[in-house]
Amino acid sequence: MSLLFFACLLAVFPVVSMKSPVFGPQEVSSVEGSSVSIKCYYPATSVNRHTRKYWCRQGARGRCTTLISSEGYVSKDYEGRANLTNFPESGTFVTNISHLTRNDSGLYKCGLGISSRGLSFDVSLEVSQVPGQINGGHVYTADLGRTVTINCPFKAVNSEKRKSLCKKTGQDCMLVIDSTGYVSPSYSNRVRLSIQGTSQLVFSVVINRIQLSDAGMYVCQAGDDASADKSNADLQVLKPETELIYGDLRGSVTFDCALGPEMAKEAKFLCRLKNGEACNVIINTLGKKAQDFEGRILLTPKDNGFFSVHVTSLRKEDAGLYLCGANSDGEPQEGWPTQAWQLFVNEETAIPPSRSVVKGVVGSSVAVSCAYNPKETDSLKYWCRWEETQNGRCPQLVQSEGLVKEQYEGRLALYEEPGNGTYTVILNQLTPQDAGFYWCLTNGDTRWRSMVELKIVEGEPSLKVPKNVKAWLGETLKVSCHFPCKYYSYEKYWCKWSNRGCRALPSQDEGPSQAFVNCDQKSQIVSLNLNSVTSEDEGWYWCGVKEGHQYGETVAVYVAVEKRVKGSQDASGVNAAPGEEAIEPRARETENKVLLGPSLFAEERAGKDTEDRAGRSGASADPGSSAGQGGGSKALVSTLVPLALVLAAGAVAIGVVRARHRKNVDRISIRSYRTDISMSDFENSRDFGAHDNMGASPDTQETTLEGKDEFATTTEDAMEKEEPKKAKRSSKEEADMAYTAFLLQTNNMAAATQDGPGEA
């Protein structure tokens, strides 16, 4: 493609000034006797809808004389052949003029307010002569890039002679094609000559993909001598009228391209023309897409060479001249049909601003606010995902009537907000594959469609819930959701998901959460409570936050409902790790042993089997339900009452022993004699002859402190005689026996003192 081709395009489609918010066609052309309709756009504000609209003709000194207005004025020259109609709902007004004459050619303005200083747009109207017989020749008109057929009559005498078509260039006539098979290089692959038959005295020349350079005078000829038949054909290449598209900032527009059935099998494209440079392809059916339009453009092929291009989330810089066309390469080329569009982006838009990018972390959620025309509250709302396909496509994920794509069940919900012209879409349980572009749309006004990009970033979800929850039929379920301090002032909620949204459920504030170390009292736990669980309670539940009508973060948990199976649930009603509850009674048993001490071990062992059975019964109860709580209370009472009785009996026994001990100590302390006893004296009870005293001789039992060797020898002999009879005892039993031996030894010492004080 040459720059000359694009320079010609710019000459045909001049750049339109975008300074005024009023927008219309820059050039309008027609022929004598026909009519034209000039549509002008304006921002559809309340003031503009009721302001005067006008159509005026510009004079030599810049004065613009009103010809017709929306207030009923019609000039004398326009009486009976012109009218102006305002369409306030769409922000347009149309001026219709019929019975055109050559005198109607000139410069005009369409505008709002007063013609001398109101908002306006310049329009050039050109009325040309009606095609027909001119200088003995026929006039043919063809649109740029289209096809024209030139018919050449001849007499029967020349039916067997050579036929040809040439184009006049000054005094010469350049041969274009003849019946011998010659084709001019300038017309290669786009011209053909056909003869209808011997009975028809006419041959036809068809020229495809008309170019601007094809315009001119052609000569048809049949025969080469003086009797040859000649006729003239004047070909006029019409400049295609630039169609106008008026879009709102952040809104959407659609380019409807009609290139004709002959282009049905060719690749289609939409390109943008800028400042005499190449027409840069924005999208084509071969898979090419411009980066600036990624995620916000769709091309939809239709029948008979028709196709449409939809662009959403319009930006100010999108305004300009566009061409849609077709050829095998999917690129604009000279001679191929094109259709021109002038896009104007209105910055005084009624479409509210919204985020073009939302960010979420894996496992968390995003909330997208979508705007629609507030006058279409009953319209069907959709949310679709833009896919990087050859033409771009956007399959629906969710709609307001309950449709949810299967792989998004439990993850996606659409909330309508009646009255404020917005609806909210929440997508949770995010994965890296969710990153991409999504569209908000309705089945109503297409101008309100918008796009949002979802990006997945690093981080952790702020809300914390159990991953999996199991509930038992007929029992009570409690599920806790932990909120960090940043959501302290937000409204918290639980809801049950369905394909028609997420129905709010009652919840209970449980106070501060220990799951966040930096929040202290500002973190919170909000619990979901289900009483008498039924099979209908199974499904997805969402925990989330919102601020007014704006939804924030959510997190999802799936609740499975099952029939009670013994030992399958922990005390909280939520699935526990295997063996968790079995460990807990053993921990309590060990703790009780430490608290009770060795002196009560025998009593505890006597009731061990009973306690083990009670512990197993407690493990199978469900404290989350009322029955489980009653069973736990009975087990606690049955454990504590015997324990209290045992402790009381132990305390009485220890008191009696200590009283006897004080009495015996008083009897031992005679004169300056003092007996010191330390814990080391109990390390080996055999030093006191305490092992099996019932089997010892009376002499050994009555031995006093008369001699160390005698005491030791006697004791060792007794041990040697009795040791084979000993039964293996535990350390606790040895400690009890040592304490008993100490008391016996103290009694012997006291008796010796009374019988012989002098020896002592």
Tab-separated table of N, CA and C in Angstrom, residues 49-190:
chain	number	residue	atom	x	y	z
A	49	ARG	N	-31.897	18.880	25.672
A	49	ARG	CA	-33.080	18.239	25.095
A	49	ARG	C	-34.186	19.247	24.803
A	50	HIS	N	-34.221	20.338	25.569
A	50	HIS	CA	-35.305	21.321	25.399
A	50	HIS	C	-34.840	22.610	24.721
A	51	THR	N	-33.561	22.669	24.367
A	51	THR	CA	-33.032	23.869	23.709
A	51	THR	C	-33.419	23.894	22.224
A	52	ARG	N	-33.532	25.082	21.667
A	52	ARG	CA	-33.861	25.266	20.248
A	52	ARG	C	-32.803	24.616	19.357
A	53	LYS	N	-33.273	23.859	18.332
A	53	LYS	CA	-32.405	23.293	17.307
A	53	LYS	C	-32.649	24.034	15.980
A	54	TYR	N	-31.588	24.152	15.182
A	54	TYR	CA	-31.745	24.930	13.949
A	54	TYR	C	-30.863	24.369	12.834
A	55	TRP	N	-31.226	24.778	11.594
A	55	TRP	CA	-30.450	24.511	10.381
A	55	TRP	C	-30.343	25.840	9.646
A	56	CYS	N	-29.092	26.304	9.462
A	56	CYS	CA	-28.892	27.616	8.842
A	56	CYS	C	-27.855	27.530	7.727
A	57	ARG	N	-27.888	28.559	6.822
A	57	ARG	CA	-26.949	28.607	5.685
A	57	ARG	C	-25.970	29.744	5.914
A	58	GLN	N	-24.660	29.408	5.744
A	58	GLN	CA	-23.612	30.386	5.997
A	58	GLN	C	-23.464	31.322	4.803
A	59	GLY	N	-23.327	32.631	5.145
A	59	GLY	CA	-23.141	33.651	4.120
A	59	GLY	C	-21.678	34.017	3.966
A	60	ALA	N	-21.431	35.040	3.122
A	60	ALA	CA	-20.063	35.442	2.806
A	60	ALA	C	-19.366	36.047	4.008
A	61	ARG	N	-20.059	36.736	4.893
A	61	ARG	CA	-19.441	37.422	6.028
A	61	ARG	C	-19.521	36.611	7.331
A	62	GLY	N	-19.839	35.343	7.215
A	62	GLY	CA	-19.897	34.515	8.406
A	62	GLY	C	-21.254	34.473	9.060
A	63	ARG	N	-22.185	35.266	8.541
A	63	ARG	CA	-23.531	35.258	9.087
A	63	ARG	C	-24.241	33.980	8.664
A	64	CYS	N	-25.019	33.387	9.579
A	64	CYS	CA	-25.715	32.136	9.290
A	64	CYS	C	-27.216	32.398	9.374
A	65	THR	N	-27.878	32.314	8.239
A	65	THR	CA	-29.304	32.612	8.148
A	65	THR	C	-30.116	31.350	8.415
A	66	THR	N	-30.990	31.402	9.425
A	66	THR	CA	-31.807	30.240	9.793
A	66	THR	C	-32.815	29.935	8.692
A	67	LEU	N	-32.844	28.650	8.294
A	67	LEU	CA	-33.787	28.195	7.283
A	67	LEU	C	-34.942	27.426	7.906
A	68	ILE	N	-34.645	26.721	9.019
A	68	ILE	CA	-35.675	25.962	9.713
A	68	ILE	C	-35.204	25.716	11.140
A	69	SER	N	-36.182	25.683	12.070
A	69	SER	CA	-35.823	25.457	13.471
A	69	SER	C	-36.867	24.564	14.130
A	70	SER	N	-36.522	24.085	15.335
A	70	SER	CA	-37.427	23.196	16.072
A	70	SER	C	-38.600	23.940	16.689
A	71	GLU	N	-38.562	25.255	16.652
A	71	GLU	CA	-39.653	26.051	17.212
A	71	GLU	C	-40.741	26.350	16.190
A	72	GLY	N	-40.617	25.773	14.998
A	72	GLY	CA	-41.676	25.915	13.988
A	72	GLY	C	-41.363	26.866	12.859
A	73	TYR	N	-40.240	27.563	12.914
A	73	TYR	CA	-39.917	28.513	11.842
A	73	TYR	C	-39.431	27.765	10.602
A	74	VAL	N	-39.941	28.172	9.409
A	74	VAL	CA	-39.502	27.644	8.118
A	74	VAL	C	-39.371	28.827	7.162
A	75	SER	N	-38.208	28.956	6.536
A	75	SER	CA	-37.989	30.066	5.600
A	75	SER	C	-38.834	29.873	4.338
A	76	LYS	N	-38.987	30.952	3.565
A	76	LYS	CA	-39.806	30.912	2.352
A	76	LYS	C	-39.246	29.916	1.345
A	77	ASP	N	-37.905	29.834	1.260
A	77	ASP	CA	-37.271	28.946	0.283
A	77	ASP	C	-37.485	27.470	0.621
A	78	TYR	N	-37.729	27.163	1.914
A	78	TYR	CA	-37.869	25.765	2.361
A	78	TYR	C	-39.328	25.356	2.564
A	79	GLU	N	-40.257	26.259	2.320
A	79	GLU	CA	-41.660	25.937	2.541
A	79	GLU	C	-42.103	24.766	1.674
A	80	GLY	N	-42.705	23.765	2.326
A	80	GLY	CA	-43.237	22.625	1.605
A	80	GLY	C	-42.219	21.566	1.245
A	81	ARG	N	-40.934	21.755	1.551
A	81	ARG	CA	-39.944	20.743	1.168
A	81	ARG	C	-38.893	20.452	2.244
A	82	ALA	N	-39.122	20.948	3.463
A	82	ALA	CA	-38.141	20.704	4.527
A	82	ALA	C	-38.853	20.600	5.873
A	83	ASN	N	-38.265	19.819	6.784
A	83	ASN	CA	-38.753	19.731	8.164
A	83	ASN	C	-37.595	19.352	9.086
A	84	LEU	N	-37.740	19.686	10.362
A	84	LEU	CA	-36.718	19.389	11.376
A	84	LEU	C	-37.394	18.673	12.538
A	85	THR	N	-36.862	17.490	12.910
A	85	THR	CA	-37.454	16.675	13.970
A	85	THR	C	-36.418	16.414	15.052
A	86	ASN	N	-36.824	16.669	16.296
A	86	ASN	CA	-35.940	16.454	17.443
A	86	ASN	C	-36.233	15.094	18.078
A	87	PHE	N	-35.179	14.359	18.432
A	87	PHE	CA	-35.295	13.083	19.131
A	87	PHE	C	-34.538	13.183	20.458
A	88	PRO	N	-35.171	13.762	21.484
A	88	PRO	CA	-34.458	14.037	22.739
A	88	PRO	C	-33.971	12.775	23.452
A	89	GLU	N	-34.674	11.656	23.277
A	89	GLU	CA	-34.259	10.438	23.973
A	89	GLU	C	-32.889	9.960	23.505
A	90	SER	N	-32.607	10.143	22.209
A	90	SER	CA	-31.324	9.695	21.666
A	90	SER	C	-30.329	10.836	21.494
A	91	GLY	N	-30.748	12.062	21.776
A	91	GLY	CA	-29.835	13.204	21.647
A	91	GLY	C	-29.517	13.531	20.194
A	92	THR	N	-30.513	13.466	19.313
A	92	THR	CA	-30.303	13.766	17.891
A	92	THR	C	-31.453	14.612	17.361
A	93	PHE	N	-31.204	15.325	16.259
A	93	PHE	CA	-32.286	15.937	15.480
A	93	PHE	C	-31.931	15.799	14.005
A	94	VAL	N	-32.974	15.637	13.168
A	94	VAL	CA	-32.790	15.330	11.753
A	94	VAL	C	-33.462	16.415	10.919
A	95	THR	N	-32.722	16.908	9.911
A	95	THR	CA	-33.259	17.880	8.959
A	95	THR	C	-33.442	17.183	7.611
A	96	ASN	N	-34.667	17.141	7.129
A	96	ASN	CA	-34.971	16.513	5.838
A	96	ASN	C	-35.246	17.602	4.800
A	97	ILE	N	-34.577	17.498	3.646
A	97	ILE	CA	-34.761	18.467	2.555
A	97	ILE	C	-35.035	17.683	1.279
A	98	SER	N	-36.113	18.012	0.595
A	98	SER	CA	-36.477	17.320	-0.646
A	98	SER	C	-36.454	18.286	-1.830
A	99	HIS	N	-36.660	17.732	-3.064
A	99	HIS	CA	-36.692	18.520	-4.299
A	99	HIS	C	-35.440	19.396	-4.416
A	100	LEU	N	-34.313	18.748	-4.280
A	100	LEU	CA	-33.047	19.490	-4.314
A	100	LEU	C	-32.781	20.076	-5.699
A	101	THR	N	-32.124	21.247	-5.688
A	101	THR	CA	-31.674	21.888	-6.931
A	101	THR	C	-30.191	22.193	-6.804
A	102	ARG	N	-29.598	22.557	-7.929
A	102	ARG	CA	-28.165	22.889	-7.896
A	102	ARG	C	-27.915	24.083	-6.985
A	103	ASN	N	-28.935	24.949	-6.803
A	103	ASN	CA	-28.764	26.133	-5.961
A	103	ASN	C	-28.671	25.790	-4.472
A	104	ASP	N	-29.048	24.548	-4.098
A	104	ASP	CA	-28.957	24.150	-2.689
A	104	ASP	C	-27.522	23.809	-2.259
A	105	SER	N	-26.625	23.702	-3.195
A	105	SER	CA	-25.226	23.427	-2.842
A	105	SER	C	-24.663	24.598	-2.044
A	106	GLY	N	-23.915	24.296	-0.982
A	106	GLY	CA	-23.332	25.359	-0.165
A	106	GLY	C	-22.930	24.859	1.217
A	107	LEU	N	-22.557	25.832	2.112
A	107	LEU	CA	-22.132	25.527	3.476
A	107	LEU	C	-23.266	25.821	4.448
A	108	TYR	N	-23.506	24.903	5.371
A	108	TYR	CA	-24.597	25.014	6.334
A	108	TYR	C	-24.068	24.715	7.747
A	109	LYS	N	-24.949	24.947	8.721
A	109	LYS	CA	-24.674	24.596	10.114
A	109	LYS	C	-25.917	23.958	10.729
A	110	CYS	N	-25.682	22.913	11.526
A	110	CYS	CA	-26.747	22.409	12.387
A	110	CYS	C	-26.298	22.679	13.814
A	111	GLY	N	-27.231	23.174	14.653
A	111	GLY	CA	-26.780	23.556	15.981
A	111	GLY	C	-27.901	23.699	16.985
A	112	LEU	N	-27.491	24.127	18.214
A	112	LEU	CA	-28.413	24.330	19.336
A	112	LEU	C	-28.329	25.784	19.789
A	113	GLY	N	-29.439	26.324	20.233
A	113	GLY	CA	-29.471	27.673	20.777
A	113	GLY	C	-29.665	28.714	19.697
A	114	ILE	N	-28.898	29.784	19.790
A	114	ILE	CA	-28.980	30.882	18.818
A	114	ILE	C	-27.970	30.628	17.718
A	115	SER	N	-28.373	30.816	16.471
A	115	SER	CA	-27.528	30.450	15.336
A	115	SER	C	-26.226	31.226	15.287
A	116	SER	N	-26.191	32.425	15.843
A	116	SER	CA	-24.983	33.248	15.752
A	116	SER	C	-23.930	32.878	16.792
A	117	ARG	N	-24.350	32.285	17.917
A	117	ARG	CA	-23.367	31.987	18.951
A	117	ARG	C	-23.653	30.680	19.711
A	118	GLY	N	-24.534	29.853	19.164
A	118	GLY	CA	-24.829	28.595	19.821
A	118	GLY	C	-23.841	27.501	19.458
A	119	LEU	N	-24.041	26.318	20.007
A	119	LEU	CA	-23.238	25.146	19.669
A	119	LEU	C	-23.645	24.662	18.294
A	120	SER	N	-22.668	24.445	17.397
A	120	SER	CA	-23.007	24.103	16.018
A	120	SER	C	-21.942	23.224	15.394
A	121	PHE	N	-22.302	22.715	14.201
A	121	PHE	CA	-21.383	21.888	13.434
A	121	PHE	C	-21.524	22.257	11.965
A	122	ASP	N	-20.381	22.366	11.230
A	122	ASP	CA	-20.381	22.773	9.819
A	122	ASP	C	-20.659	21.579	8.914
A	123	VAL	N	-21.559	21.808	7.934
A	123	VAL	CA	-21.930	20.764	6.971
A	123	VAL	C	-21.856	21.344	5.567
A	124	SER	N	-21.234	20.568	4.654
A	124	SER	CA	-21.155	20.980	3.244
A	124	SER	C	-22.115	20.129	2.427
A	125	LEU	N	-23.027	20.791	1.694
A	125	LEU	CA	-24.007	20.090	0.864
A	125	LEU	C	-23.666	20.326	-0.605
A	126	GLU	N	-23.545	19.226	-1.373
A	126	GLU	CA	-23.236	19.318	-2.807
A	126	GLU	C	-24.315	18.589	-3.597
A	127	VAL	N	-24.968	19.326	-4.507
A	127	VAL	CA	-26.006	18.759	-5.364
A	127	VAL	C	-25.478	18.748	-6.797
A	128	SER	N	-25.396	17.546	-7.402
A	128	SER	CA	-24.825	17.392	-8.745
A	128	SER	C	-25.926	17.084	-9.765
A	129	GLN	N	-25.532	17.116	-11.058
A	129	GLN	CA	-26.462	16.863	-12.148
A	129	GLN	C	-26.851	15.388	-12.170
A	130	VAL	N	-28.071	15.109	-12.611
A	130	VAL	CA	-28.569	13.743	-12.700
A	130	VAL	C	-27.821	12.998	-13.792
A	131	PRO	N	-27.314	11.780	-13.483
A	131	PRO	CA	-26.627	10.998	-14.530
A	131	PRO	C	-27.584	10.690	-15.670
A	132	GLY	N	-27.069	10.675	-16.858
A	132	GLY	CA	-27.893	10.384	-18.034
A	132	GLY	C	-27.069	10.583	-19.281
A	133	GLN	N	-27.726	10.962	-20.382
A	133	GLN	CA	-27.040	11.177	-21.642
A	133	GLN	C	-26.314	12.513	-21.614
A	134	ILE	N	-25.010	12.467	-21.728
A	134	ILE	CA	-24.189	13.674	-21.774
A	134	ILE	C	-23.301	13.579	-23.011
A	135	ASN	N	-23.452	14.541	-23.918
A	135	ASN	CA	-22.645	14.578	-25.134
A	135	ASN	C	-22.717	13.257	-25.900
A	136	GLY	N	-23.917	12.725	-25.983
A	136	GLY	CA	-24.107	11.510	-26.762
A	136	GLY	C	-23.660	10.253	-26.062
A	137	GLY	N	-23.220	10.322	-24.805
A	137	GLY	CA	-22.766	9.134	-24.093
A	137	GLY	C	-23.594	8.894	-22.839
A	138	HIS	N	-23.475	7.668	-22.308
A	138	HIS	CA	-24.220	7.317	-21.105
A	138	HIS	C	-23.332	7.535	-19.881
A	139	VAL	N	-23.954	8.043	-18.789
A	139	VAL	CA	-23.214	8.297	-17.553
A	139	VAL	C	-23.418	7.124	-16.595
A	140	TYR	N	-22.307	6.597	-16.117
A	140	TYR	CA	-22.321	5.518	-15.122
A	140	TYR	C	-21.718	6.043	-13.819
A	141	THR	N	-22.377	5.691	-12.714
A	141	THR	CA	-21.839	6.066	-11.400
A	141	THR	C	-21.551	4.795	-10.601
A	142	ALA	N	-20.472	4.851	-9.842
A	142	ALA	CA	-20.082	3.691	-9.027
A	142	ALA	C	-19.403	4.195	-7.759
A	143	ASP	N	-19.661	3.486	-6.684
A	143	ASP	CA	-19.007	3.819	-5.419
A	143	ASP	C	-17.578	3.300	-5.413
A	144	LEU	N	-16.736	4.008	-4.725
A	144	LEU	CA	-15.338	3.611	-4.603
A	144	LEU	C	-15.246	2.190	-4.044
A	145	GLY	N	-14.489	1.323	-4.774
A	145	GLY	CA	-14.306	-0.049	-4.341
A	145	GLY	C	-15.385	-0.999	-4.797
A	146	ARG	N	-16.405	-0.489	-5.448
A	146	ARG	CA	-17.511	-1.350	-5.868
A	146	ARG	C	-17.311	-1.816	-7.316
A	147	THR	N	-18.411	-2.232	-7.944
A	147	THR	CA	-18.373	-2.800	-9.292
A	147	THR	C	-19.294	-2.010	-10.220
A	148	VAL	N	-18.889	-1.862	-11.489
A	148	VAL	CA	-19.699	-1.185	-12.497
A	148	VAL	C	-19.699	-2.032	-13.764
A	149	THR	N	-20.833	-2.020	-14.455
A	149	THR	CA	-20.965	-2.745	-15.727
A	149	THR	C	-21.303	-1.751	-16.836
A	150	ILE	N	-20.435	-1.685	-17.855
A	150	ILE	CA	-20.630	-0.776	-18.997
A	150	ILE	C	-21.135	-1.610	-20.179
A	151	ASN	N	-22.320	-1.238	-20.686
A	151	ASN	CA	-22.917	-1.952	-21.815
A	151	ASN	C	-22.611	-1.214	-23.125
A	152	CYS	N	-22.151	-1.966	-24.131
A	152	CYS	CA	-21.736	-1.386	-25.414
A	152	CYS	C	-22.553	-2.007	-26.567
A	153	PRO	N	-23.464	-1.226	-27.178
A	153	PRO	CA	-24.268	-1.766	-28.293
A	153	PRO	C	-23.470	-1.760	-29.615
A	154	PHE	N	-23.879	-2.628	-30.544
A	154	PHE	CA	-23.261	-2.666	-31.867
A	154	PHE	C	-24.281	-3.203	-32.873
A	155	LYS	N	-23.973	-3.061	-34.185
A	155	LYS	CA	-24.853	-3.521	-35.247
A	155	LYS	C	-24.508	-4.959	-35.605
A	156	ALA	N	-25.450	-5.602	-36.273
A	156	ALA	CA	-25.272	-7.016	-36.596
A	156	ALA	C	-24.101	-7.245	-37.527
A	157	VAL	N	-23.809	-6.237	-38.344
A	157	VAL	CA	-22.711	-6.378	-39.286
A	157	VAL	C	-21.378	-6.549	-38.581
A	158	ASN	N	-21.281	-6.079	-37.366
A	158	ASN	CA	-20.020	-6.159	-36.605
A	158	ASN	C	-20.070	-7.228	-35.512
A	159	SER	N	-21.024	-8.107	-35.557
A	159	SER	CA	-21.165	-9.098	-34.498
A	159	SER	C	-19.994	-10.069	-34.439
A	160	GLU	N	-19.333	-10.324	-35.590
A	160	GLU	CA	-18.221	-11.262	-35.592
A	160	GLU	C	-16.874	-10.567	-35.501
A	161	LYS	N	-16.904	-9.292	-35.370
A	161	LYS	CA	-15.651	-8.540	-35.363
A	161	LYS	C	-15.167	-8.276	-33.925
A	162	ARG	N	-13.951	-7.798	-33.811
A	162	ARG	CA	-13.301	-7.548	-32.515
A	162	ARG	C	-14.050	-6.474	-31.736
A	163	LYS	N	-14.199	-6.755	-30.410
A	163	LYS	CA	-14.813	-5.787	-29.492
A	163	LYS	C	-13.743	-5.285	-28.524
A	164	SER	N	-13.883	-4.018	-28.131
A	164	SER	CA	-12.873	-3.446	-27.232
A	164	SER	C	-13.465	-2.289	-26.431
A	165	LEU	N	-12.707	-1.954	-25.322
A	165	LEU	CA	-13.041	-0.785	-24.496
A	165	LEU	C	-11.735	-0.071	-24.202
A	166	CYS	N	-11.742	1.241	-24.449
A	166	CYS	CA	-10.555	2.047	-24.160
A	166	CYS	C	-10.953	3.270	-23.358
A	167	LYS	N	-9.938	3.849	-22.680
A	167	LYS	CA	-10.189	5.031	-21.844
A	167	LYS	C	-9.430	6.214	-22.427
A	168	LYS	N	-10.169	7.341	-22.570
A	168	LYS	CA	-9.553	8.526	-23.151
A	168	LYS	C	-8.613	9.203	-22.162
A	169	THR	N	-7.433	9.506	-22.657
A	169	THR	CA	-6.451	10.274	-21.879
A	169	THR	C	-5.932	11.371	-22.810
A	170	GLY	N	-6.565	12.554	-22.786
A	170	GLY	CA	-6.226	13.614	-23.726
A	170	GLY	C	-6.738	13.265	-25.106
A	171	GLN	N	-5.834	13.249	-26.124
A	171	GLN	CA	-6.208	12.926	-27.494
A	171	GLN	C	-6.124	11.433	-27.766
A	172	ASP	N	-5.493	10.669	-26.855
A	172	ASP	CA	-5.327	9.230	-27.056
A	172	ASP	C	-6.434	8.461	-26.341
A	173	CYS	N	-6.541	7.168	-26.675
A	173	CYS	CA	-7.500	6.274	-26.014
A	173	CYS	C	-6.755	4.991	-25.649
A	174	MET	N	-6.487	4.826	-24.349
A	174	MET	CA	-5.714	3.684	-23.847
A	174	MET	C	-6.598	2.441	-23.805
A	175	LEU	N	-6.126	1.369	-24.445
A	175	LEU	CA	-6.894	0.134	-24.493
A	175	LEU	C	-6.962	-0.487	-23.096
A	176	VAL	N	-8.173	-0.817	-22.668
A	176	VAL	CA	-8.403	-1.447	-21.367
A	176	VAL	C	-8.535	-2.955	-21.531
A	177	ILE	N	-9.385	-3.399	-22.479
A	177	ILE	CA	-9.621	-4.820	-22.704
A	177	ILE	C	-10.198	-5.004	-24.093
A	178	ASP	N	-9.933	-6.174	-24.721
A	178	ASP	CA	-10.580	-6.493	-25.993
A	178	ASP	C	-10.942	-7.972	-26.014
A	179	SER	N	-11.670	-8.355	-27.068
A	179	SER	CA	-12.184	-9.718	-27.150
A	179	SER	C	-11.118	-10.739	-27.499
A	180	THR	N	-9.910	-10.308	-27.843
A	180	THR	CA	-8.817	-11.235	-28.149
A	180	THR	C	-8.120	-11.714	-26.885
A	181	GLY	N	-8.442	-11.133	-25.716
A	181	GLY	CA	-7.840	-11.559	-24.457
A	181	GLY	C	-6.889	-10.568	-23.835
A	182	TYR	N	-6.673	-9.431	-24.469
A	182	TYR	CA	-5.760	-8.433	-23.910
A	182	TYR	C	-6.426	-7.721	-22.731
A	183	VAL	N	-5.626	-7.483	-21.636
A	183	VAL	CA	-6.070	-6.723	-20.470
A	183	VAL	C	-4.952	-5.768	-20.074
A	184	SER	N	-5.297	-4.510	-19.903
A	184	SER	CA	-4.310	-3.519	-19.475
A	184	SER	C	-3.787	-3.858	-18.081
A	185	PRO	N	-2.479	-3.688	-17.837
A	185	PRO	CA	-1.932	-3.966	-16.493
A	185	PRO	C	-2.627	-3.180	-15.387
A	186	SER	N	-3.138	-1.997	-15.680
A	186	SER	CA	-3.811	-1.180	-14.661
A	186	SER	C	-5.136	-1.794	-14.220
A	187	TYR	N	-5.672	-2.702	-15.046
A	187	TYR	CA	-6.968	-3.321	-14.743
A	187	TYR	C	-6.839	-4.834	-14.532
A	188	SER	N	-5.638	-5.304	-14.346
A	188	SER	CA	-5.385	-6.739	-14.214
A	188	SER	C	-6.177	-7.332	-13.044
A	189	ASN	N	-6.829	-8.470	-13.333
A	189	ASN	CA	-7.595	-9.225	-12.322
A	189	ASN	C	-8.845	-8.507	-11.830
A	190	ARG	N	-9.259	-7.443	-12.528
A	190	ARG	CA	-10.473	-6.770	-12.067
A	190	ARG	C	-11.364	-6.286	-13.216
